[in-house]
């Protein structure tokens, strides 16, 4: 949903997250999504071929993906409040 607030984390093990709002959303093949948002924005320093290869290794080879922009990005450190 466009403009919805989101917090993205790298699983449960990481202590950093990215907060922001959903911007533009694109459903399509990996190539369509990378071309739509721009490889230079989604995968800085990589060619289209390198970005495709890396994403297939991470997410598997599917016909359709969902890509979305994150607006108003803020980086956040999350610290555990475990009792010792």
Short mmCIF file of N, CA, C and O in Angstrom, two decimals:
data_model
loop_
_atom_site.label_atom_id
_atom_site.label_comp_id
_atom_site.label_asym_id
_atom_site.label_seq_id
_atom_site.Cartn_x
_atom_site.Cartn_y
_atom_site.Cartn_z
N UNK A 1 0.85 -1.16 0.00
CA UNK A 1 0.00 0.00 0.00
C UNK A 1 0.90 1.23 0.00
O UNK A 1 1.74 1.38 0.89
N UNK A 2 0.71 2.08 -0.98
CA UNK A 2 1.53 3.27 -1.11
C UNK A 2 1.40 4.16 0.13
O UNK A 2 0.33 4.30 0.69
N UNK A 3 2.52 4.72 0.54
CA UNK A 3 2.66 5.61 1.70
C UNK A 3 2.56 4.91 3.05
O UNK A 3 2.63 5.56 4.08
N UNK A 4 2.42 3.60 3.06
CA UNK A 4 2.41 2.86 4.34
C UNK A 4 3.80 2.92 4.97
O UNK A 4 4.80 2.77 4.30
N UNK A 5 3.86 3.11 6.28
CA UNK A 5 5.13 3.11 6.98
C UNK A 5 5.63 1.68 7.10
O UNK A 5 4.85 0.77 7.38
N UNK A 6 6.94 1.48 6.88
CA UNK A 6 7.53 0.15 6.95
C UNK A 6 8.85 0.20 7.71
O UNK A 6 9.50 1.24 7.79
N UNK A 7 9.23 -0.93 8.26
CA UNK A 7 10.54 -1.12 8.88
C UNK A 7 11.09 -2.42 8.34
O UNK A 7 10.49 -3.48 8.52
N UNK A 8 12.21 -2.35 7.64
CA UNK A 8 12.81 -3.53 7.03
C UNK A 8 14.03 -3.93 7.83
O UNK A 8 14.89 -3.12 8.15
N UNK A 9 14.11 -5.24 8.13
CA UNK A 9 15.23 -5.78 8.90
C UNK A 9 15.84 -6.96 8.15
O UNK A 9 15.17 -7.61 7.36
N UNK A 10 17.06 -7.27 8.49
CA UNK A 10 17.73 -8.43 7.93
C UNK A 10 17.50 -9.58 8.90
O UNK A 10 18.32 -9.88 9.75
N UNK A 11 16.32 -10.18 8.80
CA UNK A 11 15.96 -11.27 9.70
C UNK A 11 15.85 -10.79 11.13
O UNK A 11 15.68 -9.62 11.40
N UNK A 12 15.94 -11.73 12.06
CA UNK A 12 15.84 -11.39 13.47
C UNK A 12 17.21 -11.20 14.12
O UNK A 12 17.32 -10.77 15.25
N UNK A 13 18.27 -11.52 13.38
CA UNK A 13 19.60 -11.49 13.98
C UNK A 13 20.26 -10.12 13.91
O UNK A 13 21.15 -9.83 14.69
N UNK A 14 19.84 -9.29 12.99
CA UNK A 14 20.48 -8.00 12.84
C UNK A 14 19.98 -6.98 13.84
O UNK A 14 18.88 -7.10 14.38
N UNK A 15 20.79 -5.97 14.11
CA UNK A 15 20.35 -4.94 15.04
C UNK A 15 20.15 -3.60 14.32
O UNK A 15 20.03 -2.58 14.96
N UNK A 16 20.12 -3.61 13.00
CA UNK A 16 19.88 -2.40 12.24
C UNK A 16 18.65 -2.59 11.35
O UNK A 16 18.36 -3.69 10.91
N UNK A 17 17.94 -1.52 11.12
CA UNK A 17 16.79 -1.58 10.23
C UNK A 17 16.70 -0.30 9.41
O UNK A 17 17.33 0.71 9.74
N UNK A 18 15.91 -0.35 8.36
CA UNK A 18 15.63 0.80 7.53
C UNK A 18 14.16 1.12 7.69
O UNK A 18 13.31 0.25 7.52
N UNK A 19 13.86 2.35 8.05
CA UNK A 19 12.47 2.79 8.21
C UNK A 19 12.14 3.79 7.12
O UNK A 19 13.00 4.54 6.66
N UNK A 20 10.89 3.81 6.71
CA UNK A 20 10.45 4.75 5.70
C UNK A 20 9.02 4.49 5.30
O UNK A 20 8.26 3.86 6.05
N UNK A 21 8.66 4.96 4.12
CA UNK A 21 7.32 4.77 3.59
C UNK A 21 7.41 4.13 2.21
O UNK A 21 8.33 4.42 1.45
N UNK A 22 6.44 3.28 1.90
CA UNK A 22 6.40 2.67 0.58
C UNK A 22 6.06 3.73 -0.45
O UNK A 22 5.11 4.50 -0.27
N UNK A 23 6.85 3.77 -1.50
CA UNK A 23 6.61 4.68 -2.61
C UNK A 23 6.02 3.91 -3.78
O UNK A 23 5.04 3.18 -3.63
N UNK A 24 6.68 3.98 -4.90
CA UNK A 24 6.21 3.31 -6.11
C UNK A 24 6.37 1.80 -5.98
O UNK A 24 7.34 1.32 -5.40
N UNK A 25 5.42 1.05 -6.52
CA UNK A 25 5.43 -0.42 -6.47
C UNK A 25 5.37 -0.94 -7.90
O UNK A 25 4.64 -0.42 -8.74
N UNK A 26 6.16 -1.99 -8.18
CA UNK A 26 6.19 -2.60 -9.52
C UNK A 26 6.17 -4.11 -9.37
O UNK A 26 6.93 -4.68 -8.59
N UNK A 27 5.28 -4.76 -10.10
CA UNK A 27 5.22 -6.21 -10.16
C UNK A 27 5.67 -6.62 -11.55
O UNK A 27 5.18 -6.08 -12.54
N UNK A 28 6.60 -7.56 -11.63
CA UNK A 28 7.07 -8.01 -12.93
C UNK A 28 8.24 -8.95 -12.78
O UNK A 28 8.58 -9.40 -11.68
N UNK A 29 8.87 -9.23 -13.90
CA UNK A 29 10.06 -10.08 -13.88
C UNK A 29 11.19 -9.30 -13.21
O UNK A 29 11.13 -8.07 -13.06
N UNK A 30 12.23 -10.00 -12.82
CA UNK A 30 13.38 -9.36 -12.19
C UNK A 30 13.98 -8.30 -13.11
O UNK A 30 14.29 -7.18 -12.66
N UNK A 31 14.10 -8.61 -14.38
CA UNK A 31 14.65 -7.64 -15.35
C UNK A 31 13.75 -6.41 -15.45
O UNK A 31 14.24 -5.28 -15.46
N UNK A 32 12.43 -6.62 -15.49
CA UNK A 32 11.50 -5.49 -15.57
C UNK A 32 11.63 -4.58 -14.35
O UNK A 32 11.64 -3.35 -14.47
N UNK A 33 11.74 -5.18 -13.18
CA UNK A 33 11.85 -4.39 -11.95
C UNK A 33 13.17 -3.64 -11.90
O UNK A 33 13.21 -2.44 -11.59
N UNK A 34 14.27 -4.32 -12.20
CA UNK A 34 15.58 -3.64 -12.18
C UNK A 34 15.64 -2.52 -13.21
O UNK A 34 16.17 -1.45 -12.93
N UNK A 35 15.08 -2.74 -14.39
CA UNK A 35 15.06 -1.68 -15.40
C UNK A 35 14.13 -0.54 -14.99
O UNK A 35 14.43 0.63 -15.24
N UNK A 36 13.01 -0.86 -14.38
CA UNK A 36 12.04 0.16 -13.98
C UNK A 36 12.62 1.12 -12.93
O UNK A 36 12.52 2.33 -13.06
N UNK A 37 13.22 0.56 -11.88
CA UNK A 37 13.75 1.39 -10.81
C UNK A 37 15.19 1.85 -11.09
O UNK A 37 15.66 2.77 -10.45
N UNK A 38 15.85 1.18 -12.02
CA UNK A 38 17.23 1.54 -12.35
C UNK A 38 18.23 0.72 -11.56
O UNK A 38 18.21 0.72 -10.34
N UNK A 39 19.08 0.00 -12.27
CA UNK A 39 20.09 -0.85 -11.62
C UNK A 39 21.00 0.00 -10.74
O UNK A 39 21.39 -0.41 -9.65
N UNK A 40 21.31 1.22 -11.20
CA UNK A 40 22.22 2.08 -10.43
C UNK A 40 21.63 2.47 -9.07
O UNK A 40 22.36 2.73 -8.13
N UNK A 41 20.29 2.46 -8.93
CA UNK A 41 19.66 2.77 -7.64
C UNK A 41 19.45 1.51 -6.80
O UNK A 41 19.57 1.55 -5.58
N UNK A 42 19.10 0.41 -7.44
CA UNK A 42 18.78 -0.81 -6.70
C UNK A 42 20.02 -1.65 -6.37
O UNK A 42 20.06 -2.32 -5.34
N UNK A 43 21.01 -1.61 -7.25
CA UNK A 43 22.23 -2.41 -7.08
C UNK A 43 23.44 -1.56 -7.46
O UNK A 43 24.08 -1.81 -8.48
N UNK A 44 23.78 -0.55 -6.65
CA UNK A 44 24.90 0.34 -7.00
C UNK A 44 26.19 -0.42 -7.25
O UNK A 44 26.53 -1.35 -6.52
N UNK A 45 26.90 -0.04 -8.30
CA UNK A 45 28.19 -0.64 -8.61
C UNK A 45 28.11 -1.98 -9.32
O UNK A 45 29.13 -2.62 -9.54
N UNK A 46 26.91 -2.42 -9.69
CA UNK A 46 26.75 -3.70 -10.38
C UNK A 46 26.14 -3.48 -11.76
O UNK A 46 25.34 -2.58 -11.95
N UNK A 47 26.51 -4.35 -12.67
CA UNK A 47 25.87 -4.34 -13.98
C UNK A 47 24.51 -5.03 -13.86
O UNK A 47 24.23 -5.70 -12.86
N UNK A 48 23.68 -4.90 -14.89
CA UNK A 48 22.39 -5.58 -14.90
C UNK A 48 22.58 -7.08 -14.77
O UNK A 48 21.88 -7.73 -13.99
N UNK A 49 23.56 -7.64 -15.46
CA UNK A 49 23.82 -9.08 -15.42
C UNK A 49 24.24 -9.53 -14.02
O UNK A 49 23.78 -10.56 -13.53
N UNK A 50 25.10 -8.74 -13.37
CA UNK A 50 25.54 -9.08 -12.00
C UNK A 50 24.37 -9.00 -11.02
O UNK A 50 24.22 -9.86 -10.15
N UNK A 51 23.53 -7.98 -11.17
CA UNK A 51 22.37 -7.81 -10.28
C UNK A 51 21.39 -8.96 -10.44
O UNK A 51 20.87 -9.49 -9.45
N UNK A 52 21.15 -9.38 -11.66
CA UNK A 52 20.24 -10.50 -11.92
C UNK A 52 20.79 -11.77 -11.28
O UNK A 52 20.08 -12.47 -10.56
N UNK A 53 22.06 -12.05 -11.50
CA UNK A 53 22.69 -13.25 -10.96
C UNK A 53 22.61 -13.27 -9.43
O UNK A 53 22.20 -14.27 -8.83
N UNK A 54 22.98 -12.17 -8.79
CA UNK A 54 22.98 -12.12 -7.33
C UNK A 54 21.57 -12.27 -6.76
O UNK A 54 21.35 -12.99 -5.80
N UNK A 55 20.59 -11.60 -7.37
CA UNK A 55 19.22 -11.69 -6.87
C UNK A 55 18.63 -13.08 -7.05
O UNK A 55 17.90 -13.55 -6.19
N UNK A 56 18.93 -13.74 -8.15
CA UNK A 56 18.45 -15.11 -8.35
C UNK A 56 19.08 -16.05 -7.32
O UNK A 56 18.41 -16.92 -6.78
N UNK A 57 20.36 -15.83 -7.01
CA UNK A 57 21.02 -16.65 -5.98
C UNK A 57 20.37 -16.44 -4.61
O UNK A 57 20.22 -17.38 -3.84
N UNK A 58 19.97 -15.21 -4.30
CA UNK A 58 19.36 -14.90 -3.00
C UNK A 58 17.90 -15.31 -2.90
O UNK A 58 17.45 -15.81 -1.87
N UNK A 59 17.12 -15.08 -3.98
CA UNK A 59 15.67 -15.25 -3.90
C UNK A 59 15.12 -16.39 -4.75
O UNK A 59 13.94 -16.68 -4.68
N UNK A 60 15.96 -17.00 -5.55
CA UNK A 60 15.48 -18.05 -6.45
C UNK A 60 14.99 -17.44 -7.76
O UNK A 60 14.83 -16.24 -7.90
N UNK A 61 14.76 -18.30 -8.73
CA UNK A 61 14.35 -17.85 -10.05
C UNK A 61 12.83 -17.97 -10.16
O UNK A 61 12.29 -19.07 -10.23
N UNK A 62 12.15 -16.87 -10.15
CA UNK A 62 10.69 -16.84 -10.23
C UNK A 62 10.28 -16.01 -11.44
O UNK A 62 11.06 -15.18 -11.92
N UNK A 63 9.07 -16.22 -11.92
CA UNK A 63 8.59 -15.43 -13.05
C UNK A 63 8.21 -14.02 -12.64
O UNK A 63 8.33 -13.09 -13.42
N UNK A 64 7.70 -13.85 -11.42
CA UNK A 64 7.21 -12.55 -10.96
C UNK A 64 7.80 -12.19 -9.60
O UNK A 64 7.93 -13.05 -8.72
N UNK A 65 8.11 -10.93 -9.46
CA UNK A 65 8.61 -10.38 -8.21
C UNK A 65 7.83 -9.10 -7.90
O UNK A 65 7.18 -8.54 -8.78
N UNK A 66 7.93 -8.64 -6.68
CA UNK A 66 7.37 -7.35 -6.30
C UNK A 66 8.54 -6.47 -5.88
O UNK A 66 9.31 -6.82 -4.99
N UNK A 67 8.67 -5.35 -6.55
CA UNK A 67 9.70 -4.37 -6.20
C UNK A 67 9.02 -3.12 -5.69
O UNK A 67 7.95 -2.76 -6.16
N UNK A 68 9.62 -2.47 -4.69
CA UNK A 68 9.02 -1.24 -4.19
C UNK A 68 10.10 -0.26 -3.73
O UNK A 68 11.17 -0.64 -3.31
N UNK A 69 9.75 0.99 -3.86
CA UNK A 69 10.61 2.09 -3.45
C UNK A 69 10.34 2.40 -1.97
O UNK A 69 9.20 2.30 -1.52
N UNK A 70 11.37 2.76 -1.24
CA UNK A 70 11.21 3.23 0.14
C UNK A 70 11.56 4.72 0.15
O UNK A 70 12.66 5.12 -0.24
N UNK A 71 10.60 5.53 0.58
CA UNK A 71 10.79 6.98 0.66
C UNK A 71 11.06 7.38 2.11
O UNK A 71 10.73 6.63 3.02
N UNK A 72 11.62 8.57 2.28
CA UNK A 72 11.87 9.13 3.62
C UNK A 72 12.64 8.15 4.50
O UNK A 72 12.26 7.85 5.62
N UNK A 73 13.74 7.65 3.96
CA UNK A 73 14.53 6.61 4.63
C UNK A 73 15.24 7.14 5.87
O UNK A 73 15.84 8.20 5.84
N UNK A 74 15.14 6.35 6.93
CA UNK A 74 15.90 6.59 8.16
C UNK A 74 16.50 5.27 8.59
O UNK A 74 15.84 4.23 8.53
N UNK A 75 17.75 5.30 9.01
CA UNK A 75 18.42 4.10 9.49
C UNK A 75 18.31 4.08 11.01
O UNK A 75 18.43 5.10 11.67
N UNK A 76 18.06 2.90 11.55
CA UNK A 76 17.80 2.77 12.98
C UNK A 76 18.58 1.60 13.55
O UNK A 76 18.69 0.56 12.93
N UNK A 77 19.13 1.78 14.73
CA UNK A 77 19.79 0.70 15.48
C UNK A 77 18.78 0.14 16.45
O UNK A 77 18.11 0.88 17.17
N UNK A 78 18.63 -1.17 16.48
CA UNK A 78 17.71 -1.85 17.38
C UNK A 78 18.53 -2.62 18.41
O UNK A 78 19.30 -3.49 18.06
N UNK A 79 18.32 -2.32 19.65
CA UNK A 79 19.07 -3.00 20.69
C UNK A 79 18.15 -3.90 21.50
O UNK A 79 17.04 -3.53 21.85
N UNK A 80 18.62 -5.07 21.79
CA UNK A 80 17.86 -6.04 22.55
C UNK A 80 17.78 -5.59 24.01
O UNK A 80 18.71 -5.04 24.55
N UNK A 81 16.64 -5.86 24.63
CA UNK A 81 16.44 -5.53 26.04
C UNK A 81 16.40 -6.79 26.89
O UNK A 81 15.59 -6.93 27.78
N UNK A 82 17.26 -7.75 26.56
CA UNK A 82 17.30 -9.01 27.30
C UNK A 82 17.84 -8.79 28.71
O UNK A 82 18.78 -8.05 28.91
N UNK A 83 17.24 -9.47 29.66
CA UNK A 83 17.72 -9.43 31.03
C UNK A 83 18.78 -10.48 31.21
O UNK A 83 18.65 -11.60 30.71
N UNK A 84 19.83 -10.14 31.90
CA UNK A 84 20.93 -11.08 32.15
C UNK A 84 20.84 -11.65 33.54
O UNK A 84 20.51 -11.03 34.47
#
